[in-house]
Each structure stands twice: as structure tokens, then as C-alpha cells.
């Protein structure tokens, strides 16, 4: 076991629970907006005072309907004001919110709802309600939008919760211990079925206290937020970074799906900080290079920094922001660590793959096999209904085994791979497929995903999935960087990729990492088919199973060749 890595910065005091934090911030910020979303083509702000009033009313009405401390409430909804209010009301009163991805299929959503065994279920609309197989079995079905089947006794429209039961306007939960579970969040399930993580008031608030020492956020900051709240990046890290510091959380109503809508909202909000996955930064960077007006819009004089996580941000993309003196901060963490463990220092030159040093209160160490272990007040209570797995990953003295493999560098922790993705070739040489995948995809906007495999074979092979949306753009608009051939079709891309893959092979750390054959597949991976996780990461186990015949052909060309594919031989 290696040395322990930490920070000299002390973790400051933080509120005992969410109710205390909300009450304190309301006194501080009063009529200042906590949240805003677009109504009639303009942002409609919600003040801290109104937010507290709504939460107090919701809590009283939920309590009157039988919700008590420790009860669970499942929530199926995209980000919206009502979800924010009811989630904070549930959590701060001592109950447990369980947000579930609104894009899940009916079968999967219903399975997760049943698994968490909720007393109440909250749905955005009839589309989400249709995913619940037995709505009558729950104490209440709370719906944001009108629903036709409201004759059932347990159906409650959200507006009914806002009717104040008393005039006290006080938030319940001020005496709740900091180690009380308040949030259960499903992992993205990259390597298998999602696990349900139990997080406490202290997990969330300790992390934000740590970040406050590093970033100095305040009520003058403005967030433009599209990251989904069922996922830890948006639902914990970004959302509570805004709320705990009194900043304005502005909903990006396109939910990150359309870069042009992001730009429209960027113009209205003029965010001072922006949190995103690399895909959005790549799209923004492409538009910046084409249009000076967009460049001026993005790099306004109040933008302080951008934050990225979930996947490596290509160096050429971060360079564009750095050239405009906008710090690019990268972080790493997991749902089980609420979620952030490390962040980079914007004053230190960015290193590819390096995700920084531990935040205050968090310590790391590497196991003998390179697995990263984490300890701190941000580490989860455990997995719901899964004591065996909890015991495997949480030691008695509080160390959490992350499943990520890394190494120390002078600049901080460098991520290598998920432990269970590393495989051995037939010659017993170890291959880290994510290193190859990242190298192949990082500078090519025409590729959406790469999947590398090769266990027990003589060499690795790759399946490549195109970013099909880019081919709908004009040639001039789709040009990503100098030296790119800018293919106009999938077939052109296959020819272009042969040259790109040869370059990637030349950059591989070891000769046995070199790809000898690849297949470009004219197909879009989807969340609905579980080929992608809700956070848009490739699910390798599923992709490997679905495209088993494609992989077999790459190792034996006598095997049948699937349709809509382009085989690339590299020798």
C-alpha cells in the first residue's frame, strides 16, 4: 500500500443538515433569486424567501399525508422548479429523495422504483406515470402536470402541496443529525446494473464546504445548468455548489441536447461559471472557431472558470478557453463519494489525464494493484439493500475502494482505467482499453464512441461509432481543426480513420497496444437499449455482447460480415 495523499487545507465547519443551511441562506439572501427557468421566453426568478415558503408548505402537507423521517420518495422528472422544491423539502425534513432518470424505459424505471420501496412517487407528467405498473400500491402519486386519472384517491397535484397548512413558514428538520441519509442515487451502471448509493446530509455539505475554500463562490455567481439531477455531477456537485453559496441556478431548458439553445440561454444568463461534460465544450469550441460573435458571447468579461468531469477533455478544446484566460478545472469522483474527490489547480499547467489533488477533508491512497482508495466525510453510508457489496468496498476504518486505477504524478492523480476493464492478451500482456479509446476519439469530432477489446487474443481491435449528427452540417461548419479531412459521409470517414488510427498506433505506449483492425459501425448507441449510461458513457459489457459478431469478424474474416459496417485493416 502506498503513501496517503491529502491536502494541507483544512476542512472548515459546515451546517449540521440541509434544513439549517436553507434557513441560514434564506436569512442571508432573502429576495435574491435561488433559481430561475424560462417562462414565456424569459427567465422567471424564484427568490430565497419564496423558496423557503414553498418548502415549508410542502413539508407540512407531506407530513399530513403520512410522510415521516426515513421514508423514501422516488422522483421521475427532468430538471424543473417543482423537482428542486420537493426534493429539498423531502431531504431537509428527514425523509429520503430518490431521483430516477426520466429517460429510462418503462420497464427499467418501474424496476428501480420498486427496488427503492418508496412511500410516495413523484412524476412530472402522464408519460412518467405510465412507467409505474402499480400506482395504487404507493401512499401517494404526486404529479407536476395535470393528469387525467386524478379520480384515484392517492393522486395529488403539486399545487395542493403548496397550500400553506400554517403560517409558521419554518423549515422542518433543524435537529436532524448530519449522518442521516437524505438522498439515494443510482450509479450510472457503466459496468453493469446501477447500484443505489445512500448519501447523508454530511456527505453533501462537507463537500461543499471543501469547495468553498477552493473556489470562493458567492451569491453574485450565476450558473447555467443542464446536467441532470438524477446523476451526481449535476444533482449533487453542481446544484449544491450553487445553492450552498447563494448563487443563482439557471435551468438550461434544452437540457444540453442542442448547442444553439445553450447559446440562447448563455446570452440571457451570462454565466460566471459553467459545469459540463466534454461533449458540450467540443460543440461550443467548434462554433467559436466559426463565428466571432459567438466567441464574444461565450467569453464575456464575467466568466470566471469552466469545470469538466466524467471524461477527459481534449487538450485542443481546453486550449481554446485558456487562450481567452478562462481557467479550465477538471475533477474526479463517484456517486459513492458525493461525488468529488479531486480537482485540478487552474494555476498549474493542465496535464492530460490528471484530475488534480484531494479536496479538503479527503485523503487518497493506492492499493498494490493501483486501485484508488478514498476516505473522508464525503464517502457514502453504503449501498441500499446490498450489504455484501458494501462490505467489499467499504473497509471498517472507512476506506472506500473506488474501482478506478490511477497513479500519482507531481501535478496530482492521473486516472488510468476502471479496474474491471483492464484485460490480458494471449501473451499475458495487460492492456488498458480506455487509454486506446481516449487516444482514438479525443481529437475527432466525427466519432462519438470507441470500444476496444481483445481479451485472450493476440492483439486488440476497436469498434467505432460515428457522431452522425455532424454529417448534417455544411462542410465549412463541420470543420473541427486544421488538418482534418472533414469527411462528408460515413464511408468517407472510414477512409479518413485509417490514417488517424495509424497515427494513434504510432503514439501508443507499447507496441502490443496497437490496433490491427477496426470496424466503423453505422449505428447510434442509445440509453434506451442500455448501450449508453444515463450520463452518456459507453456501457462496455452491453456493447461487447450486442456487437459480439462484429468483434468475431475482426479476428476471423471468414465469419459473416454484419451490415452497415466498414472494416479498417491496419496490418
Coordinates of C-alpha atoms in Angstrom, one line a residue, residues 199 203-208 231-240 331-343 359 377-380:
X199 CA -25.8 9.6 1.0
X203 CA -21.7 13.9 2.8
X204 CA -23.2 16.7 0.7
X205 CA -22.5 19.6 3.0
X206 CA -18.9 18.7 3.8
X207 CA -18.1 18.5 0.2
X208 CA -19.5 22.0 -0.5
X231 CA -26.9 12.0 -11.6
X232 CA -24.3 13.0 -9.0
X233 CA -22.4 15.5 -11.2
X234 CA -25.5 17.7 -11.7
X235 CA -27.7 16.6 -8.9
X236 CA -25.2 17.0 -6.1
X237 CA -22.0 18.7 -7.2
X238 CA -23.2 21.5 -9.4
X239 CA -26.6 22.0 -7.8
X240 CA -25.4 22.3 -4.3
X331 CA -12.4 16.9 -11.3
X332 CA -12.8 13.3 -10.4
X333 CA -15.2 11.4 -8.2
X334 CA -18.0 8.9 -8.0
X335 CA -21.6 8.9 -6.8
X336 CA -20.3 7.0 -3.7
X337 CA -18.2 10.0 -2.8
X338 CA -20.9 12.6 -3.2
X339 CA -19.2 12.9 -5.8
X340 CA -16.0 15.0 -5.9
X341 CA -12.6 13.7 -4.5
X342 CA -10.1 15.7 -6.5
X343 CA -9.9 18.9 -8.6
X359 CA -10.1 18.5 -1.8
X377 CA -16.7 12.8 5.2
X378 CA -18.0 12.6 1.6
X379 CA -17.9 8.8 1.5
X380 CA -21.4 7.2 1.3

